[in-house]
PDB file of C-alpha atoms in Angstrom:
ATOM      1  CA  MET A 475     -11.352 -11.862 -11.648  1.00 54.00           C
ATOM      2  CA  THR A 476     -10.280 -10.181  -8.511  1.00 64.00           C
ATOM      3  CA  VAL A 477      -8.713 -12.346  -5.608  1.00 66.00           C
ATOM      4  CA  ASN A 478      -9.562 -11.592  -2.085  1.00 75.00           C
ATOM      5  CA  LEU A 479      -6.249 -11.826  -0.258  1.00 67.00           C
ATOM      6  CA  THR A 480      -5.716 -13.100   3.297  1.00 72.00           C
ATOM      7  CA  LYS A 481      -2.772 -12.333   5.441  1.00 71.00           C
ATOM      8  CA  GLY A 482       0.445 -14.309   4.056  1.00 69.00           C
ATOM      9  CA  GLN A 483      -1.216 -15.495   0.572  1.00 73.00           C
ATOM     10  CA  GLN A 484       0.671 -15.547  -2.283  1.00 73.00           C
ATOM     11  CA  ILE A 485      -0.417 -14.674  -6.064  1.00 71.00           C
ATOM     12  CA  SER A 486       1.284 -14.942  -9.003  1.00 71.00           C
ATOM     13  CA  LEU A 487       1.661 -12.069 -11.044  1.00 72.00           C
ATOM     14  CA  ALA A 488       1.208 -13.921 -14.750  1.00 68.00           C
ATOM     15  CA  LYS A 489      -1.483 -13.374 -16.874  1.00 64.00           C
ATOM     16  CA  SER A 490      -3.915 -16.046 -16.788  1.00 63.00           C
ATOM     17  CA  GLY A 491      -3.738 -15.810 -20.779  1.00 61.00           C
ATOM     18  CA  GLY A 492      -0.135 -16.556 -20.576  1.00 59.00           C
ATOM     19  CA  GLY A 493       2.574 -14.190 -20.561  1.00 64.00           C
ATOM     20  CA  GLU A 494       3.622 -11.627 -17.677  1.00 72.00           C
ATOM     21  CA  LEU A 495       2.396  -8.431 -16.013  1.00 77.00           C
ATOM     22  CA  THR A 496       4.144  -5.377 -17.743  1.00 86.00           C
ATOM     23  CA  VAL A 497       2.954  -2.226 -15.507  1.00 91.00           C
ATOM     24  CA  VAL A 498       0.720  -2.918 -11.794  1.00 89.00           C
ATOM     25  CA  ARG A 499      -0.797  -0.591  -9.736  1.00 90.00           C
ATOM     26  CA  MET A 500      -0.989  -0.586  -5.933  1.00 89.00           C
ATOM     27  CA  GLY A 501      -4.081   1.154  -4.990  1.00 88.00           C
ATOM     28  CA  LEU A 502      -5.116   2.353  -1.745  1.00 85.00           C
ATOM     29  CA  GLY A 503      -8.555   3.612  -0.361  1.00 81.00           C
ATOM     30  CA  TRP A 504     -10.044   4.483   2.927  1.00 75.00           C
ATOM     31  CA  LYS A 505     -12.603   6.688   4.657  1.00 71.00           C
ATOM     32  CA  SER A 506     -12.848   7.833   8.068  1.00 63.00           C
ATOM     33  CA  ALA A 507     -15.037   5.860  10.310  1.00 59.00           C
ATOM     34  CA  PRO A 508     -18.167   7.599  11.764  1.00 57.00           C
ATOM     35  CA  ARG A 509     -18.116   9.146  15.124  1.00 56.00           C
ATOM     36  CA  ARG A 510     -21.158   8.420  17.331  1.00 56.00           C
ATOM     37  CA  GLY A 511     -22.406  10.588  19.970  1.00 54.00           C
ATOM     38  CA  PHE A 512     -23.707  14.310  20.548  1.00 56.00           C
ATOM     39  CA  LEU A 513     -20.154  16.114  20.065  1.00 48.00           C
ATOM     40  CA  ALA A 514     -19.471  13.529  16.600  1.00 48.00           C
ATOM     41  CA  ARG A 515     -19.384  16.648  14.298  1.00 53.00           C
ATOM     42  CA  LEU A 516     -17.183  18.549  16.512  1.00 45.00           C
ATOM     43  CA  THR A 517     -14.653  15.831  17.348  1.00 46.00           C
ATOM     44  CA  ALA A 518     -14.471  14.511  13.691  1.00 51.00           C
ATOM     45  CA  ARG A 519     -10.864  15.019  12.267  1.00 59.00           C
ATOM     46  CA  GLU A 520      -9.969  14.097   8.785  1.00 70.00           C
ATOM     47  CA  ILE A 521      -7.183  10.858   8.465  1.00 74.00           C
ATOM     48  CA  ASP A 522      -4.224  11.176   6.356  1.00 75.00           C
ATOM     49  CA  LEU A 523      -2.959   7.812   5.198  1.00 82.00           C
ATOM     50  CA  ASP A 524       0.100   7.614   3.590  1.00 86.00           C
ATOM     51  CA  ALA A 525       1.068   4.491   0.719  1.00 89.00           C
ATOM     52  CA  SER A 526       5.172   3.931   0.248  1.00 95.00           C
ATOM     53  CA  ALA A 527       7.105   1.479  -1.609  1.00 96.00           C
ATOM     54  CA  LEU A 528      10.216   0.059  -0.320  1.00 97.00           C
ATOM     55  CA  LEU A 529      12.805  -0.960  -2.616  1.00 98.00           C
ATOM     56  CA  PHE A 530      14.942  -3.747  -1.611  1.00 98.00           C
ATOM     57  CA  ALA A 531      17.959  -5.656  -3.374  1.00 96.00           C
ATOM     58  CA  GLY A 532      19.071  -9.146  -0.984  1.00 94.00           C
ATOM     59  CA  GLY A 533      17.777  -7.558   2.210  1.00 94.00           C
ATOM     60  CA  SER A 534      19.037  -4.304   2.094  1.00 96.00           C
ATOM     61  CA  PRO A 535      17.177  -0.829   1.634  1.00 96.00           C
ATOM     62  CA  LEU A 536      17.681   0.593  -1.957  1.00 96.00           C
ATOM     63  CA  ASP A 537      15.136   3.133  -2.472  1.00 98.00           C
ATOM     64  CA  VAL A 538      11.740   4.353  -1.640  1.00 97.00           C
ATOM     65  CA  VAL A 539       8.836   5.823  -3.028  1.00 97.00           C
ATOM     66  CA  PHE A 540       6.234   7.972  -0.591  1.00 95.00           C
ATOM     67  CA  PHE A 541       4.451  11.609  -0.845  1.00 91.00           C
ATOM     68  CA  GLN A 542       7.620  13.609  -0.345  1.00 93.00           C
ATOM     69  CA  HIS A 543       9.737  11.329  -2.951  1.00 96.00           C
ATOM     70  CA  LEU A 544       6.845  10.357  -5.874  1.00 96.00           C
ATOM     71  CA  SER A 545       9.387   8.531  -8.397  1.00 98.00           C
ATOM     72  CA  SER A 546      12.416   5.814  -7.808  1.00 98.00           C
ATOM     73  CA  ASP A 547      15.567   7.124  -8.495  1.00 97.00           C
ATOM     74  CA  ASP A 548      14.784   4.473 -11.930  1.00 97.00           C
ATOM     75  CA  GLY A 549      11.980   6.142 -12.684  1.00 98.00           C
ATOM     76  CA  SER A 550       9.838   2.727 -12.478  1.00 98.00           C
ATOM     77  CA  VAL A 551       8.048   3.134  -9.678  1.00 98.00           C
ATOM     78  CA  GLN A 552       5.622   5.838  -9.680  1.00 97.00           C
ATOM     79  CA  HIS A 553       3.371   7.602  -6.924  1.00 95.00           C
ATOM     80  CA  THR A 554       0.932   9.459  -8.219  1.00 90.00           C
ATOM     81  CA  GLY A 555       0.375  11.711  -5.226  1.00 77.00           C
ATOM     82  CA  ASP A 556      -0.750  12.593  -1.911  1.00 69.00           C
ATOM     83  CA  ASN A 557      -4.551  12.354  -0.356  1.00 64.00           C
ATOM     84  CA  ARG A 558      -4.602  13.898   2.913  1.00 55.00           C
ATOM     85  CA  VAL A 559      -8.095  12.827   4.041  1.00 54.00           C
ATOM     86  CA  GLY A 560      -9.364   9.856   2.503  1.00 56.00           C
ATOM     87  CA  GLY A 561     -12.118   8.975  -0.177  1.00 64.00           C
ATOM     88  CA  SER A 562     -16.033   8.254   0.224  1.00 48.00           C
ATOM     89  CA  GLY A 563     -15.363   4.460   1.018  1.00 47.00           C
ATOM     90  CA  GLN A 564     -16.274   3.736  -2.327  1.00 53.00           C
ATOM     91  CA  GLY A 565     -13.658   1.572  -3.532  1.00 55.00           C
ATOM     92  CA  GLY A 566     -11.558   3.935  -5.608  1.00 74.00           C
ATOM     93  CA  ASP A 567      -8.232   4.372  -5.556  1.00 81.00           C
ATOM     94  CA  ASP A 568      -7.469   7.417  -3.195  1.00 82.00           C
ATOM     95  CA  GLU A 569      -3.383   7.171  -3.176  1.00 87.00           C
ATOM     96  CA  SER A 570      -1.714   4.573  -6.083  1.00 90.00           C
ATOM     97  CA  ILE A 571       1.810   3.642  -6.696  1.00 95.00           C
ATOM     98  CA  VAL A 572       2.362   2.447 -10.180  1.00 96.00           C
ATOM     99  CA  VAL A 573       5.329   0.244 -10.972  1.00 96.00           C
ATOM    100  CA  ASP A 574       6.298  -0.938 -14.241  1.00 96.00           C
ATOM    101  CA  LEU A 575       8.013  -4.196 -13.884  1.00 92.00           C
ATOM    102  CA  ARG A 576       9.922  -4.081 -16.858  1.00 92.00           C
ATOM    103  CA  ARG A 577      12.012  -1.212 -15.839  1.00 96.00           C
ATOM    104  CA  VAL A 578      12.802  -2.345 -12.232  1.00 96.00           C
ATOM    105  CA  PRO A 579      16.311  -2.905 -11.754  1.00 96.00           C
ATOM    106  CA  ALA A 580      17.363  -6.788 -12.065  1.00 94.00           C
ATOM    107  CA  HIS A 581      18.908  -6.485  -8.501  1.00 96.00           C
ATOM    108  CA  VAL A 582      15.852  -4.776  -6.832  1.00 97.00           C
ATOM    109  CA  ASP A 583      13.836  -8.256  -5.429  1.00 96.00           C
ATOM    110  CA  GLN A 584      11.674  -6.982  -3.419  1.00 96.00           C
ATOM    111  CA  ILE A 585       8.917  -4.149  -3.415  1.00 96.00           C
ATOM    112  CA  VAL A 586       6.842  -3.607  -0.102  1.00 95.00           C
ATOM    113  CA  PHE A 587       3.956  -1.669   0.402  1.00 92.00           C
ATOM    114  CA  THR A 588       2.906   0.164   3.591  1.00 91.00           C
ATOM    115  CA  VAL A 589       0.223   2.125   4.812  1.00 87.00           C
ATOM    116  CA  ASN A 590       0.915   4.446   7.789  1.00 88.00           C
ATOM    117  CA  SER A 591      -1.614   6.741   9.232  1.00 84.00           C
ATOM    118  CA  PHE A 592       0.242   9.915   9.411  1.00 86.00           C
ATOM    119  CA  THR A 593      -2.271  12.004  11.852  1.00 81.00           C
ATOM    120  CA  GLY A 594      -1.797   9.196  14.215  1.00 85.00           C
ATOM    121  CA  GLN A 595      -4.900   7.980  14.526  1.00 80.00           C
ATOM    122  CA  THR A 596      -5.232   4.332  14.775  1.00 81.00           C
ATOM    123  CA  PHE A 597      -7.340   2.113  12.110  1.00 77.00           C
ATOM    124  CA  GLU A 598     -10.024   1.582  14.435  1.00 78.00           C
ATOM    125  CA  GLU A 599     -10.937   5.208  13.350  1.00 77.00           C
ATOM    126  CA  VAL A 600     -11.077   4.474   9.117  1.00 75.00           C
ATOM    127  CA  ASP A 601     -13.378   2.550   7.735  1.00 71.00           C
ATOM    128  CA  ASN A 602     -12.922   0.530   3.850  1.00 73.00           C
ATOM    129  CA  ALA A 603      -9.809   0.809   3.863  1.00 75.00           C
ATOM    130  CA  PHE A 604      -8.262  -1.415   0.999  1.00 79.00           C
ATOM    131  CA  CYS A 605      -5.156  -2.172  -1.093  1.00 80.00           C
ATOM    132  CA  ARG A 606      -5.293  -3.705  -4.281  1.00 83.00           C
ATOM    133  CA  LEU A 607      -3.349  -4.525  -7.325  1.00 83.00           C
ATOM    134  CA  VAL A 608      -4.723  -3.514 -10.799  1.00 85.00           C
ATOM    135  CA  ASP A 609      -2.847  -4.573 -14.468  1.00 86.00           C
ATOM    136  CA  GLU A 610      -2.566  -1.150 -15.266  1.00 90.00           C
ATOM    137  CA  THR A 611      -3.088  -2.082 -19.011  1.00 87.00           C
ATOM    138  CA  THR A 612      -6.201  -3.426 -19.160  1.00 87.00           C
ATOM    139  CA  GLY A 613      -7.402  -1.783 -15.897  1.00 88.00           C
ATOM    140  CA  GLN A 614      -8.301  -4.881 -14.330  1.00 86.00           C
ATOM    141  CA  GLU A 615      -8.356  -5.846 -10.708  1.00 85.00           C
ATOM    142  CA  LEU A 616      -6.130  -8.293  -9.928  1.00 80.00           C
ATOM    143  CA  ALA A 617      -6.119  -8.673  -6.088  1.00 79.00           C
ATOM    144  CA  ARG A 618      -7.543  -6.874  -2.876  1.00 79.00           C
ATOM    145  CA  TYR A 619      -6.552  -7.010   0.534  1.00 77.00           C
ATOM    146  CA  THR A 620      -9.049  -5.366   2.868  1.00 72.00           C
ATOM    147  CA  LEU A 621      -8.152  -3.804   6.165  1.00 62.00           C
ATOM    148  CA  THR A 622     -10.310  -5.507   8.823  1.00 51.00           C
ATOM    149  CA  GLY A 623     -11.558  -5.567  11.967  1.00 55.00           C
ATOM    150  CA  GLY A 624      -9.454  -1.794  12.957  1.00 63.00           C
ATOM    151  CA  GLY A 625      -7.043  -1.988  15.680  1.00 75.00           C
ATOM    152  CA  ARG A 626      -4.889   0.468  17.976  1.00 83.00           C
ATOM    153  CA  HIS A 627      -1.955   0.562  15.907  1.00 85.00           C
ATOM    154  CA  THR A 628      -0.918   3.444  12.856  1.00 86.00           C
ATOM    155  CA  ALA A 629       0.452   1.323  10.207  1.00 88.00           C
ATOM    156  CA  GLN A 630      -0.003  -1.616   8.177  1.00 85.00           C
ATOM    157  CA  ILE A 631       2.880  -3.752   6.333  1.00 88.00           C
ATOM    158  CA  MET A 632       0.340  -4.078   3.592  1.00 84.00           C
ATOM    159  CA  ALA A 633       2.123  -6.404   0.572  1.00 84.00           C
ATOM    160  CA  LYS A 634       4.799  -6.874  -1.346  1.00 87.00           C
ATOM    161  CA  VAL A 635       6.164  -7.728  -5.277  1.00 89.00           C
ATOM    162  CA  HIS A 636       8.950 -10.219  -5.125  1.00 91.00           C
ATOM    163  CA  ARG A 637      11.143 -11.327  -8.236  1.00 91.00           C
ATOM    164  CA  SER A 638      10.200 -15.509  -8.527  1.00 85.00           C
ATOM    165  CA  GLY A 639      12.307 -17.069 -10.914  1.00 82.00           C
ATOM    166  CA  THR A 640      11.708 -14.743 -14.359  1.00 79.00           C
ATOM    167  CA  GLY A 641       8.247 -13.478 -13.203  1.00 84.00           C
ATOM    168  CA  TRP A 642       6.762 -11.644 -10.123  1.00 87.00           C
ATOM    169  CA  GLN A 643       4.774 -12.705  -7.294  1.00 85.00           C
ATOM    170  CA  MET A 644       2.652 -10.902  -4.983  1.00 81.00           C
ATOM    171  CA  THR A 645       2.211 -11.701  -1.037  1.00 82.00           C
ATOM    172  CA  ALA A 646      -0.463 -10.518   1.173  1.00 78.00           C
ATOM    173  CA  ILE A 647       1.060  -9.439   4.080  1.00 83.00           C
ATOM    174  CA  GLY A 648      -1.211  -7.623   6.659  1.00 79.00           C
ATOM    175  CA  THR A 649       0.457  -7.026   9.416  1.00 84.00           C
ATOM    176  CA  PRO A 650       0.227  -4.506  11.796  1.00 86.00           C
ATOM    177  CA  ALA A 651       2.414  -1.757  12.989  1.00 90.00           C
ATOM    178  CA  ASP A 652       3.129   1.359  14.599  1.00 91.00           C
ATOM    179  CA  GLY A 653       4.392   4.371  12.900  1.00 91.00           C
ATOM    180  CA  ARG A 654       3.784   7.562  11.203  1.00 89.00           C
ATOM    181  CA  THR A 655       6.148   7.797   8.221  1.00 90.00           C
ATOM    182  CA  PHE A 656       7.933   4.759   6.662  1.00 91.00           C
ATOM    183  CA  GLN A 657      10.687   5.000   8.750  1.00 92.00           C
ATOM    184  CA  ASP A 658       9.255   4.024  11.781  1.00 93.00           C
ATOM    185  CA  LEU A 659       8.143   0.821   9.925  1.00 92.00           C
ATOM    186  CA  MET A 660      12.089  -0.370   8.711  1.00 94.00           C
ATOM    187  CA  PRO A 661      12.225  -2.550  11.729  1.00 93.00           C
ATOM    188  CA  ALA A 662       8.593  -4.214  11.204  1.00 93.00           C
ATOM    189  CA  VAL A 663       9.486  -4.581   7.312  1.00 95.00           C
ATOM    190  CA  THR A 664      12.635  -6.121   7.315  1.00 93.00           C
ATOM    191  CA  MET A 665      10.869  -9.045   9.217  1.00 93.00           C
ATOM    192  CA  HIS A 666       9.199  -9.701   6.095  1.00 92.00           C
ATOM    193  CA  LEU A 667      12.025  -9.942   3.426  1.00 91.00           C
TER     194      LEU A 667
END
């Protein structure tokens, strides 16, 4: 059963039947919002959203996984590849980041997922954008965070997974930000650690 997350909501990543999740996928999907007016077809531009995963230990950045660095140095976090145009908005993932929670080094205590508009359009120009967490072992969607209301920002700090006792939790952050790359978002990200 999927949990529709709201800003700041936390969910445990323990399986409902007991045990811990081992591999999760953070999926990102979107499509360009329809343009209106006489010149709509002539002025339409593709929107290139990028998903990134930033790995932290004790508040310090250690590694990042994004379209130019598809794997964390230890191999526990993998980006499936860059999508430069989005999809049909029908619910499929246009970009994904897979996290093998068993392989994440013990000193990594948080992984923050961000989305940015590499081409610089604001989220007012994006439709049906979402971030979701999937149990990669079963394919079951566990949680979904929907980008609603657009906005005049070019990035979003979506969610984080963080250690909690011996397991992991996910927190939906949903904070708008501005920037075309994950580097531009670092000051805003650190406020959520």
